[in-house]
Amino acid sequence: MLHNRYPIFTKGRILRLDMLEELRDYPRGMMDILHADLSSGIVAGADIRVVESMLRVTPGIVKFGGRLYMLKEEFSLPYHASGTLSILRLRFGPELRDQDFADHPVEVVLDGSMLQTECELELARFKLKPGARLRDDYESFADYATEYNTLNRIHTPYASPGPSTFYPGALRYYADAVLQAGGGQPQDFAFAMQVLGSERPIGKVAIQHYIGLRLGTGYREYDLAQIHKYLNRILNDIQSGRRGARDYRPGGPQRMLVD
C-alpha cells in the first residue's frame, strides 16, 4: 500500500524527527520525479546578463549527472577583453559531508580552454576584442552565433527528454521570425507555433526531424551549432521567398546540402 503522509503541526503536539524529515524530503522527491526524464542541461533560469564589466548568472535549476542543482542566488563574474575565446561554465564538485549536511558544490568559472571535463557544463562563450563592448542582444537569428563581441549560447545544453537540446531563447526568436516572414511551408508554421506554445524546451529529436523534413535530407543527428546553422538556412529561404524542398516521392526533385 502507498502512503502520502503530511506532518500536522498543532499546539501541544511534540515535534518529532520524522515530521521534519517529511518536510525535508517531500520537495526534493517531487522535483526528482517531475524531472526524472530530463537529460543534463539547464532546466530553468540560469540566464546570462552582461552588465558593464560583469557577467551575471541569474538563479536557476540545472540537471547534471542525474542530480538537480539549484542556483539559489545571482552570481557575478568579471570578464576581460582578450581577443581570444572565453567560456563560462558551471563546475560541479564532489560531494562534501559532515554530521549535519551533504553538500554538492557548484562553481562558476570563466576560462579559455576548449577542453570540457566530465564535471563541467557550458553556459556561454565569447571572443571580445580589446576596446569593444560585449553585447547580449541580437539583431537577427544568425547573430546568435556571431564570433566576436557577442555572448554566444548556441553551445549551451538545455535539459530535455532524450538528448540535451538547443537554446530555447534562440529557438523562440527563430519561431517568431518565421511567423513574421509570412511565407514558408505548413510545417514551418506548425513548428513555430509548437515552439511558441510550449512550456518546456522543444526536444532535439523533434528539431532534427523538422530540419530533415524541411531541407529534404531526412533525419540526421546534429550538434547544437549545426542545428543553428541549418535553422538559419531555412529561415533565409523563408525570408527570401524560396519554398525549399517539397517533393519527397521516389523520383521527385532532390536537394543536396554541401557544407
Short mmCIF file of N, CA and C in Angstrom, two decimals, residues 42-201:
data_model
loop_
_atom_site.label_atom_id
_atom_site.label_comp_id
_atom_site.label_asym_id
_atom_site.label_seq_id
_atom_site.Cartn_x
_atom_site.Cartn_y
_atom_site.Cartn_z
N ILE A 42 20.41 22.90 -18.62
CA ILE A 42 19.66 23.90 -17.87
C ILE A 42 18.18 23.54 -17.90
N VAL A 43 17.56 23.48 -16.73
CA VAL A 43 16.13 23.19 -16.62
C VAL A 43 15.32 24.48 -16.62
N ALA A 44 15.77 25.47 -15.87
CA ALA A 44 15.07 26.75 -15.80
C ALA A 44 16.06 27.81 -15.33
N GLY A 45 15.82 29.06 -15.75
CA GLY A 45 16.67 30.16 -15.30
C GLY A 45 18.08 30.04 -15.80
N ALA A 46 19.04 30.41 -14.95
CA ALA A 46 20.48 30.42 -15.29
C ALA A 46 20.74 31.24 -16.55
N ASP A 47 20.03 32.36 -16.68
CA ASP A 47 20.27 33.27 -17.80
C ASP A 47 21.53 34.08 -17.56
N ILE A 48 22.14 34.55 -18.63
CA ILE A 48 23.37 35.33 -18.54
C ILE A 48 23.08 36.76 -18.97
N ARG A 49 23.49 37.71 -18.15
CA ARG A 49 23.33 39.11 -18.48
C ARG A 49 24.69 39.80 -18.43
N VAL A 50 24.93 40.69 -19.40
CA VAL A 50 26.15 41.47 -19.42
C VAL A 50 25.84 42.83 -18.81
N VAL A 51 26.47 43.13 -17.70
CA VAL A 51 26.26 44.40 -17.01
C VAL A 51 27.63 45.06 -16.82
N GLU A 52 27.91 46.03 -17.70
CA GLU A 52 29.20 46.71 -17.71
C GLU A 52 30.33 45.69 -17.85
N SER A 53 31.20 45.56 -16.85
CA SER A 53 32.33 44.63 -16.97
C SER A 53 32.09 43.32 -16.24
N MET A 54 30.81 43.00 -15.99
CA MET A 54 30.46 41.80 -15.24
C MET A 54 29.51 40.92 -16.03
N LEU A 55 29.66 39.60 -15.85
CA LEU A 55 28.68 38.63 -16.33
C LEU A 55 27.85 38.20 -15.13
N ARG A 56 26.54 38.31 -15.27
CA ARG A 56 25.66 37.93 -14.18
C ARG A 56 24.88 36.68 -14.56
N VAL A 57 24.96 35.67 -13.71
CA VAL A 57 24.22 34.42 -13.89
C VAL A 57 23.03 34.46 -12.94
N THR A 58 21.82 34.42 -13.47
CA THR A 58 20.63 34.52 -12.64
C THR A 58 20.35 33.18 -11.95
N PRO A 59 19.53 33.18 -10.89
CA PRO A 59 19.16 31.92 -10.24
C PRO A 59 18.52 30.95 -11.23
N GLY A 60 18.68 29.67 -10.98
CA GLY A 60 18.12 28.69 -11.91
C GLY A 60 18.22 27.28 -11.36
N ILE A 61 17.80 26.34 -12.19
CA ILE A 61 17.87 24.92 -11.87
C ILE A 61 18.61 24.23 -13.01
N VAL A 62 19.57 23.39 -12.66
CA VAL A 62 20.39 22.68 -13.64
C VAL A 62 20.39 21.20 -13.28
N LYS A 63 20.29 20.34 -14.29
CA LYS A 63 20.43 18.90 -14.05
C LYS A 63 21.77 18.45 -14.60
N PHE A 64 22.50 17.71 -13.79
CA PHE A 64 23.82 17.23 -14.22
C PHE A 64 24.11 15.92 -13.51
N GLY A 65 24.53 14.92 -14.28
CA GLY A 65 24.84 13.62 -13.70
C GLY A 65 23.67 12.98 -12.98
N GLY A 66 22.46 13.25 -13.46
CA GLY A 66 21.28 12.69 -12.85
C GLY A 66 20.80 13.41 -11.60
N ARG A 67 21.46 14.48 -11.21
CA ARG A 67 21.11 15.22 -10.00
C ARG A 67 20.66 16.64 -10.34
N LEU A 68 19.65 17.14 -9.63
CA LEU A 68 19.20 18.51 -9.79
C LEU A 68 19.98 19.44 -8.86
N TYR A 69 20.44 20.55 -9.41
CA TYR A 69 21.16 21.56 -8.64
C TYR A 69 20.39 22.88 -8.71
N MET A 70 20.23 23.52 -7.57
CA MET A 70 19.58 24.83 -7.52
C MET A 70 20.63 25.92 -7.37
N LEU A 71 20.62 26.87 -8.30
CA LEU A 71 21.44 28.07 -8.17
C LEU A 71 20.55 29.11 -7.50
N LYS A 72 20.64 29.22 -6.21
CA LYS A 72 19.67 29.98 -5.44
C LYS A 72 19.86 31.49 -5.54
N GLU A 73 21.07 31.91 -5.80
CA GLU A 73 21.38 33.33 -5.80
C GLU A 73 22.04 33.74 -7.12
N GLU A 74 21.89 35.00 -7.46
CA GLU A 74 22.58 35.54 -8.63
C GLU A 74 24.08 35.57 -8.37
N PHE A 75 24.84 35.24 -9.42
CA PHE A 75 26.29 35.21 -9.29
C PHE A 75 26.90 36.12 -10.34
N SER A 76 27.87 36.94 -9.93
CA SER A 76 28.53 37.87 -10.85
C SER A 76 30.00 37.51 -10.98
N LEU A 77 30.50 37.67 -12.21
CA LEU A 77 31.89 37.31 -12.50
C LEU A 77 32.47 38.35 -13.46
N PRO A 78 33.65 38.91 -13.18
CA PRO A 78 34.23 39.88 -14.10
C PRO A 78 34.76 39.21 -15.36
N TYR A 79 34.72 39.92 -16.48
CA TYR A 79 35.29 39.41 -17.72
C TYR A 79 36.22 40.48 -18.31
N HIS A 80 37.09 40.04 -19.22
CA HIS A 80 38.07 40.95 -19.81
C HIS A 80 38.15 40.72 -21.31
N ALA A 81 38.57 41.74 -22.03
CA ALA A 81 38.74 41.66 -23.48
C ALA A 81 40.12 41.10 -23.78
N SER A 82 40.16 39.84 -24.24
CA SER A 82 41.44 39.21 -24.56
C SER A 82 41.60 38.96 -26.05
N GLY A 83 40.48 39.07 -26.81
CA GLY A 83 40.53 38.79 -28.23
C GLY A 83 40.52 37.31 -28.55
N THR A 84 40.55 36.45 -27.51
CA THR A 84 40.53 35.00 -27.70
C THR A 84 39.28 34.43 -27.04
N LEU A 85 39.08 33.15 -27.22
CA LEU A 85 37.87 32.50 -26.73
C LEU A 85 37.84 32.46 -25.21
N SER A 86 36.69 32.84 -24.65
CA SER A 86 36.42 32.71 -23.21
C SER A 86 35.13 31.91 -23.06
N ILE A 87 35.12 30.93 -22.15
CA ILE A 87 33.96 30.07 -21.95
C ILE A 87 33.52 30.15 -20.49
N LEU A 88 32.24 30.45 -20.29
CA LEU A 88 31.65 30.49 -18.96
C LEU A 88 31.03 29.13 -18.67
N ARG A 89 31.42 28.53 -17.54
CA ARG A 89 31.00 27.16 -17.23
C ARG A 89 30.53 27.04 -15.78
N LEU A 90 29.73 26.00 -15.57
CA LEU A 90 29.47 25.51 -14.22
C LEU A 90 30.39 24.32 -13.99
N ARG A 91 31.05 24.30 -12.85
CA ARG A 91 31.92 23.19 -12.49
C ARG A 91 31.35 22.54 -11.23
N PHE A 92 31.07 21.24 -11.33
CA PHE A 92 30.41 20.51 -10.26
C PHE A 92 31.45 19.75 -9.45
N GLY A 93 31.51 20.04 -8.15
CA GLY A 93 32.49 19.41 -7.29
C GLY A 93 31.98 18.13 -6.66
N PRO A 94 32.86 17.34 -6.06
CA PRO A 94 32.45 16.10 -5.39
C PRO A 94 31.65 16.41 -4.13
N GLU A 95 30.86 15.44 -3.70
CA GLU A 95 30.03 15.62 -2.52
C GLU A 95 30.89 15.83 -1.28
N LEU A 96 30.47 16.78 -0.44
CA LEU A 96 31.12 17.05 0.83
C LEU A 96 30.13 16.74 1.95
N ARG A 97 30.56 16.00 2.93
CA ARG A 97 29.66 15.59 4.02
C ARG A 97 30.26 15.95 5.39
N ASP A 98 29.36 16.33 6.29
CA ASP A 98 29.71 16.41 7.70
C ASP A 98 28.55 15.80 8.48
N GLN A 99 28.51 16.01 9.77
CA GLN A 99 27.47 15.39 10.58
C GLN A 99 26.08 15.96 10.31
N ASP A 100 26.03 17.16 9.73
CA ASP A 100 24.74 17.83 9.57
C ASP A 100 24.27 17.95 8.14
N PHE A 101 25.19 17.99 7.17
CA PHE A 101 24.80 18.28 5.80
C PHE A 101 25.59 17.44 4.79
N ALA A 102 24.95 17.18 3.64
CA ALA A 102 25.63 16.68 2.45
C ALA A 102 25.60 17.81 1.43
N ASP A 103 26.75 18.27 1.01
CA ASP A 103 26.87 19.43 0.14
C ASP A 103 27.37 19.00 -1.24
N HIS A 104 26.70 19.48 -2.30
CA HIS A 104 27.14 19.24 -3.67
C HIS A 104 27.49 20.60 -4.28
N PRO A 105 28.73 21.04 -4.18
CA PRO A 105 29.11 22.40 -4.58
C PRO A 105 29.13 22.60 -6.09
N VAL A 106 28.80 23.81 -6.50
CA VAL A 106 28.84 24.22 -7.91
C VAL A 106 29.62 25.53 -7.99
N GLU A 107 30.59 25.59 -8.88
CA GLU A 107 31.43 26.77 -9.06
C GLU A 107 31.20 27.34 -10.46
N VAL A 108 31.12 28.67 -10.56
CA VAL A 108 31.02 29.34 -11.85
C VAL A 108 32.42 29.79 -12.24
N VAL A 109 32.91 29.32 -13.40
CA VAL A 109 34.27 29.62 -13.82
C VAL A 109 34.27 30.21 -15.23
N LEU A 110 35.28 31.00 -15.51
CA LEU A 110 35.45 31.60 -16.84
C LEU A 110 36.90 31.38 -17.26
N ASP A 111 37.09 30.62 -18.35
CA ASP A 111 38.44 30.39 -18.84
C ASP A 111 38.43 30.23 -20.35
N GLY A 112 39.60 30.00 -20.92
CA GLY A 112 39.71 29.92 -22.37
C GLY A 112 39.93 28.53 -22.90
N SER A 113 39.77 27.53 -22.07
CA SER A 113 40.04 26.17 -22.52
C SER A 113 38.86 25.60 -23.30
N MET A 114 39.14 25.00 -24.45
CA MET A 114 38.10 24.32 -25.23
C MET A 114 37.80 22.94 -24.67
N LEU A 115 38.70 22.44 -23.83
CA LEU A 115 38.52 21.11 -23.26
C LEU A 115 37.57 21.19 -22.07
N GLN A 116 36.45 20.48 -22.17
CA GLN A 116 35.46 20.47 -21.10
C GLN A 116 35.53 19.13 -20.38
N THR A 117 35.74 19.18 -19.08
CA THR A 117 35.85 17.94 -18.31
C THR A 117 34.46 17.34 -18.08
N GLU A 118 34.45 16.14 -17.52
CA GLU A 118 33.20 15.44 -17.27
C GLU A 118 32.38 16.08 -16.16
N CYS A 119 32.98 17.01 -15.43
CA CYS A 119 32.26 17.66 -14.32
C CYS A 119 31.91 19.11 -14.64
N GLU A 120 31.84 19.46 -15.92
CA GLU A 120 31.55 20.85 -16.32
C GLU A 120 30.39 20.92 -17.31
N LEU A 121 29.72 22.06 -17.30
CA LEU A 121 28.62 22.33 -18.23
C LEU A 121 28.74 23.77 -18.71
N GLU A 122 28.74 23.97 -20.03
CA GLU A 122 28.92 25.31 -20.60
C GLU A 122 27.66 26.15 -20.47
N LEU A 123 27.85 27.43 -20.10
CA LEU A 123 26.76 28.39 -20.04
C LEU A 123 26.79 29.37 -21.21
N ALA A 124 27.98 29.78 -21.64
CA ALA A 124 28.10 30.75 -22.73
C ALA A 124 29.57 30.84 -23.13
N ARG A 125 29.80 31.44 -24.31
CA ARG A 125 31.16 31.69 -24.76
C ARG A 125 31.20 33.00 -25.54
N PHE A 126 32.39 33.55 -25.70
CA PHE A 126 32.54 34.79 -26.47
C PHE A 126 34.01 35.03 -26.78
N LYS A 127 34.23 35.88 -27.80
CA LYS A 127 35.55 36.43 -28.10
C LYS A 127 35.39 37.95 -28.12
N LEU A 128 36.01 38.62 -27.19
CA LEU A 128 35.86 40.07 -27.07
C LEU A 128 37.16 40.76 -27.46
N LYS A 129 37.07 41.61 -28.49
CA LYS A 129 38.26 42.35 -28.93
C LYS A 129 38.52 43.52 -27.98
N PRO A 130 39.79 43.84 -27.73
CA PRO A 130 40.12 44.98 -26.88
C PRO A 130 39.47 46.26 -27.39
N GLY A 131 38.84 46.99 -26.49
CA GLY A 131 38.17 48.24 -26.85
C GLY A 131 36.73 48.07 -27.28
N ALA A 132 36.28 46.83 -27.50
CA ALA A 132 34.90 46.57 -27.92
C ALA A 132 34.01 46.33 -26.70
N ARG A 133 32.70 46.34 -26.93
CA ARG A 133 31.71 46.10 -25.88
C ARG A 133 31.08 44.73 -26.10
N LEU A 134 31.00 43.94 -25.04
CA LEU A 134 30.33 42.65 -25.12
C LEU A 134 28.83 42.87 -25.04
N ARG A 135 28.09 42.32 -25.97
CA ARG A 135 26.64 42.52 -26.01
C ARG A 135 25.89 41.20 -25.87
N ASP A 136 24.69 41.30 -25.30
CA ASP A 136 23.84 40.12 -25.14
C ASP A 136 22.48 40.32 -25.80
N ASP A 137 22.41 41.28 -26.74
CA ASP A 137 21.21 41.47 -27.55
C ASP A 137 21.55 41.09 -28.99
N TYR A 138 20.51 40.70 -29.76
CA TYR A 138 20.76 40.11 -31.07
C TYR A 138 19.90 40.79 -32.14
N GLU A 139 20.52 41.04 -33.28
CA GLU A 139 19.84 41.74 -34.37
C GLU A 139 19.16 40.79 -35.34
N SER A 140 19.50 39.51 -35.31
CA SER A 140 18.92 38.52 -36.20
C SER A 140 19.17 37.14 -35.62
N PHE A 141 18.56 36.11 -36.21
CA PHE A 141 18.82 34.75 -35.74
C PHE A 141 20.26 34.36 -35.99
N ALA A 142 20.80 34.76 -37.12
CA ALA A 142 22.21 34.46 -37.43
C ALA A 142 23.15 35.10 -36.41
N ASP A 143 22.74 36.23 -35.84
CA ASP A 143 23.57 36.98 -34.91
C ASP A 143 23.85 36.21 -33.63
N TYR A 144 23.03 35.21 -33.30
CA TYR A 144 23.26 34.41 -32.10
C TYR A 144 24.60 33.68 -32.16
N ALA A 145 25.13 33.46 -33.34
CA ALA A 145 26.40 32.74 -33.50
C ALA A 145 27.54 33.66 -33.93
N THR A 146 27.36 34.98 -33.82
CA THR A 146 28.42 35.91 -34.19
C THR A 146 29.67 35.64 -33.35
N GLU A 147 30.81 35.58 -34.00
CA GLU A 147 32.02 35.12 -33.33
C GLU A 147 32.57 36.12 -32.34
N TYR A 148 32.60 37.40 -32.71
CA TYR A 148 33.27 38.39 -31.87
C TYR A 148 32.28 39.35 -31.20
N ASN A 149 32.61 39.70 -29.96
CA ASN A 149 31.94 40.75 -29.19
C ASN A 149 30.48 40.46 -28.88
N THR A 150 30.08 39.19 -28.99
CA THR A 150 28.69 38.80 -28.78
C THR A 150 28.62 37.57 -27.89
N LEU A 151 27.77 37.60 -26.87
CA LEU A 151 27.58 36.45 -25.99
C LEU A 151 26.90 35.33 -26.78
N ASN A 152 27.55 34.20 -26.85
CA ASN A 152 27.09 33.08 -27.67
C ASN A 152 26.63 31.94 -26.76
N ARG A 153 25.32 31.58 -26.85
CA ARG A 153 24.78 30.50 -26.03
C ARG A 153 24.33 29.31 -26.89
N ILE A 154 24.76 29.29 -28.13
CA ILE A 154 24.37 28.22 -29.05
C ILE A 154 24.87 26.86 -28.57
N HIS A 155 25.99 26.83 -27.86
CA HIS A 155 26.59 25.56 -27.43
C HIS A 155 26.11 25.13 -26.05
N THR A 156 25.22 25.89 -25.44
CA THR A 156 24.74 25.59 -24.09
C THR A 156 23.68 24.50 -24.13
N PRO A 157 23.85 23.39 -23.42
CA PRO A 157 22.84 22.33 -23.43
C PRO A 157 21.67 22.66 -22.51
N TYR A 158 20.47 22.37 -22.97
CA TYR A 158 19.27 22.53 -22.16
C TYR A 158 18.63 21.17 -21.90
N ALA A 159 18.16 20.98 -20.68
CA ALA A 159 17.58 19.70 -20.28
C ALA A 159 16.30 19.44 -21.05
N SER A 160 16.15 18.19 -21.50
CA SER A 160 15.00 17.81 -22.32
C SER A 160 14.86 16.30 -22.28
N PRO A 161 13.66 15.75 -22.49
CA PRO A 161 13.55 14.30 -22.66
C PRO A 161 14.40 13.87 -23.86
N GLY A 162 15.23 12.86 -23.69
CA GLY A 162 16.17 12.48 -24.75
C GLY A 162 17.45 13.27 -24.59
N PRO A 163 18.16 13.54 -25.68
CA PRO A 163 19.42 14.28 -25.58
C PRO A 163 19.20 15.74 -25.23
N SER A 164 20.24 16.37 -24.69
CA SER A 164 20.18 17.81 -24.37
C SER A 164 19.86 18.59 -25.63
N THR A 165 19.09 19.66 -25.48
CA THR A 165 18.55 20.34 -26.64
C THR A 165 19.05 21.77 -26.80
N PHE A 166 18.56 22.41 -27.84
CA PHE A 166 19.01 23.72 -28.32
C PHE A 166 18.46 24.85 -27.44
N TYR A 167 19.21 25.94 -27.38
CA TYR A 167 18.88 27.12 -26.57
C TYR A 167 17.47 27.62 -26.86
N PRO A 168 16.53 27.54 -25.91
CA PRO A 168 15.13 27.93 -26.16
C PRO A 168 14.96 29.40 -26.54
N GLY A 169 15.79 30.29 -26.00
CA GLY A 169 15.67 31.70 -26.35
C GLY A 169 15.91 31.94 -27.83
N ALA A 170 16.94 31.30 -28.39
CA ALA A 170 17.22 31.44 -29.82
C ALA A 170 16.13 30.76 -30.64
N LEU A 171 15.61 29.63 -30.17
CA LEU A 171 14.58 28.92 -30.93
C LEU A 171 13.28 29.72 -30.97
N ARG A 172 12.95 30.41 -29.88
CA ARG A 172 11.76 31.28 -29.89
C ARG A 172 11.97 32.45 -30.84
N TYR A 173 13.19 32.98 -30.90
CA TYR A 173 13.49 34.04 -31.86
C TYR A 173 13.27 33.53 -33.28
N TYR A 174 13.73 32.32 -33.56
CA TYR A 174 13.54 31.71 -34.87
C TYR A 174 12.05 31.58 -35.20
N ALA A 175 11.28 31.04 -34.25
CA ALA A 175 9.85 30.84 -34.49
C ALA A 175 9.13 32.15 -34.76
N ASP A 176 9.46 33.17 -34.00
CA ASP A 176 8.84 34.48 -34.21
C ASP A 176 9.21 35.05 -35.57
N ALA A 177 10.48 34.87 -35.98
CA ALA A 177 10.92 35.36 -37.29
C ALA A 177 10.20 34.63 -38.42
N VAL A 178 9.95 33.32 -38.26
CA VAL A 178 9.22 32.55 -39.27
C VAL A 178 7.81 33.10 -39.44
N LEU A 179 7.12 33.35 -38.34
CA LEU A 179 5.75 33.85 -38.41
C LEU A 179 5.70 35.27 -38.97
N GLN A 180 6.67 36.08 -38.62
CA GLN A 180 6.69 37.45 -39.14
C GLN A 180 6.98 37.47 -40.63
N ALA A 181 7.75 36.48 -41.13
CA ALA A 181 8.07 36.44 -42.55
C ALA A 181 6.84 36.16 -43.39
N GLY A 182 5.88 35.42 -42.83
CA GLY A 182 4.61 35.18 -43.52
C GLY A 182 4.69 34.25 -44.70
N GLY A 183 5.82 33.58 -44.91
CA GLY A 183 5.95 32.66 -46.03
C GLY A 183 6.22 31.27 -45.54
N GLY A 184 7.00 30.53 -46.30
CA GLY A 184 7.37 29.19 -45.88
C GLY A 184 6.32 28.15 -46.19
N GLN A 185 6.44 27.01 -45.55
CA GLN A 185 5.59 25.87 -45.78
C GLN A 185 4.75 25.59 -44.54
N PRO A 186 3.71 24.75 -44.65
CA PRO A 186 2.88 24.46 -43.48
C PRO A 186 3.68 23.96 -42.29
N GLN A 187 4.70 23.12 -42.52
CA GLN A 187 5.47 22.60 -41.40
C GLN A 187 6.26 23.69 -40.69
N ASP A 188 6.60 24.78 -41.40
CA ASP A 188 7.27 25.90 -40.74
C ASP A 188 6.36 26.56 -39.73
N PHE A 189 5.12 26.81 -40.13
CA PHE A 189 4.16 27.44 -39.23
C PHE A 189 3.81 26.51 -38.07
N ALA A 190 3.65 25.21 -38.36
CA ALA A 190 3.33 24.25 -37.30
C ALA A 190 4.46 24.18 -36.28
N PHE A 191 5.71 24.14 -36.77
CA PHE A 191 6.85 24.08 -35.87
C PHE A 191 6.97 25.36 -35.04
N ALA A 192 6.78 26.51 -35.68
CA ALA A 192 6.88 27.79 -34.99
C ALA A 192 5.83 27.90 -33.89
N MET A 193 4.61 27.50 -34.16
CA MET A 193 3.55 27.56 -33.16
C MET A 193 3.83 26.60 -32.01
N GLN A 194 4.39 25.44 -32.32
CA GLN A 194 4.75 24.49 -31.27
C GLN A 194 5.80 25.08 -30.35
N VAL A 195 6.81 25.74 -30.93
CA VAL A 195 7.87 26.35 -30.13
C VAL A 195 7.32 27.44 -29.22
N LEU A 196 6.50 28.32 -29.78
CA LEU A 196 6.00 29.46 -29.01
C LEU A 196 4.95 29.04 -27.98
N GLY A 197 4.29 27.91 -28.20
CA GLY A 197 3.25 27.49 -27.29
C GLY A 197 3.68 26.48 -26.26
N SER A 198 4.95 26.06 -26.29
CA SER A 198 5.42 25.02 -25.39
C SER A 198 6.03 25.62 -24.12
N GLU A 199 5.71 25.03 -22.98
CA GLU A 199 6.30 25.47 -21.72
C GLU A 199 7.71 24.90 -21.54
N ARG A 200 7.95 23.74 -22.07
CA ARG A 200 9.27 23.11 -21.99
C ARG A 200 10.04 23.35 -23.29
N PRO A 201 11.37 23.30 -23.24
CA PRO A 201 12.16 23.39 -24.48
C PRO A 201 11.79 22.28 -25.45
#
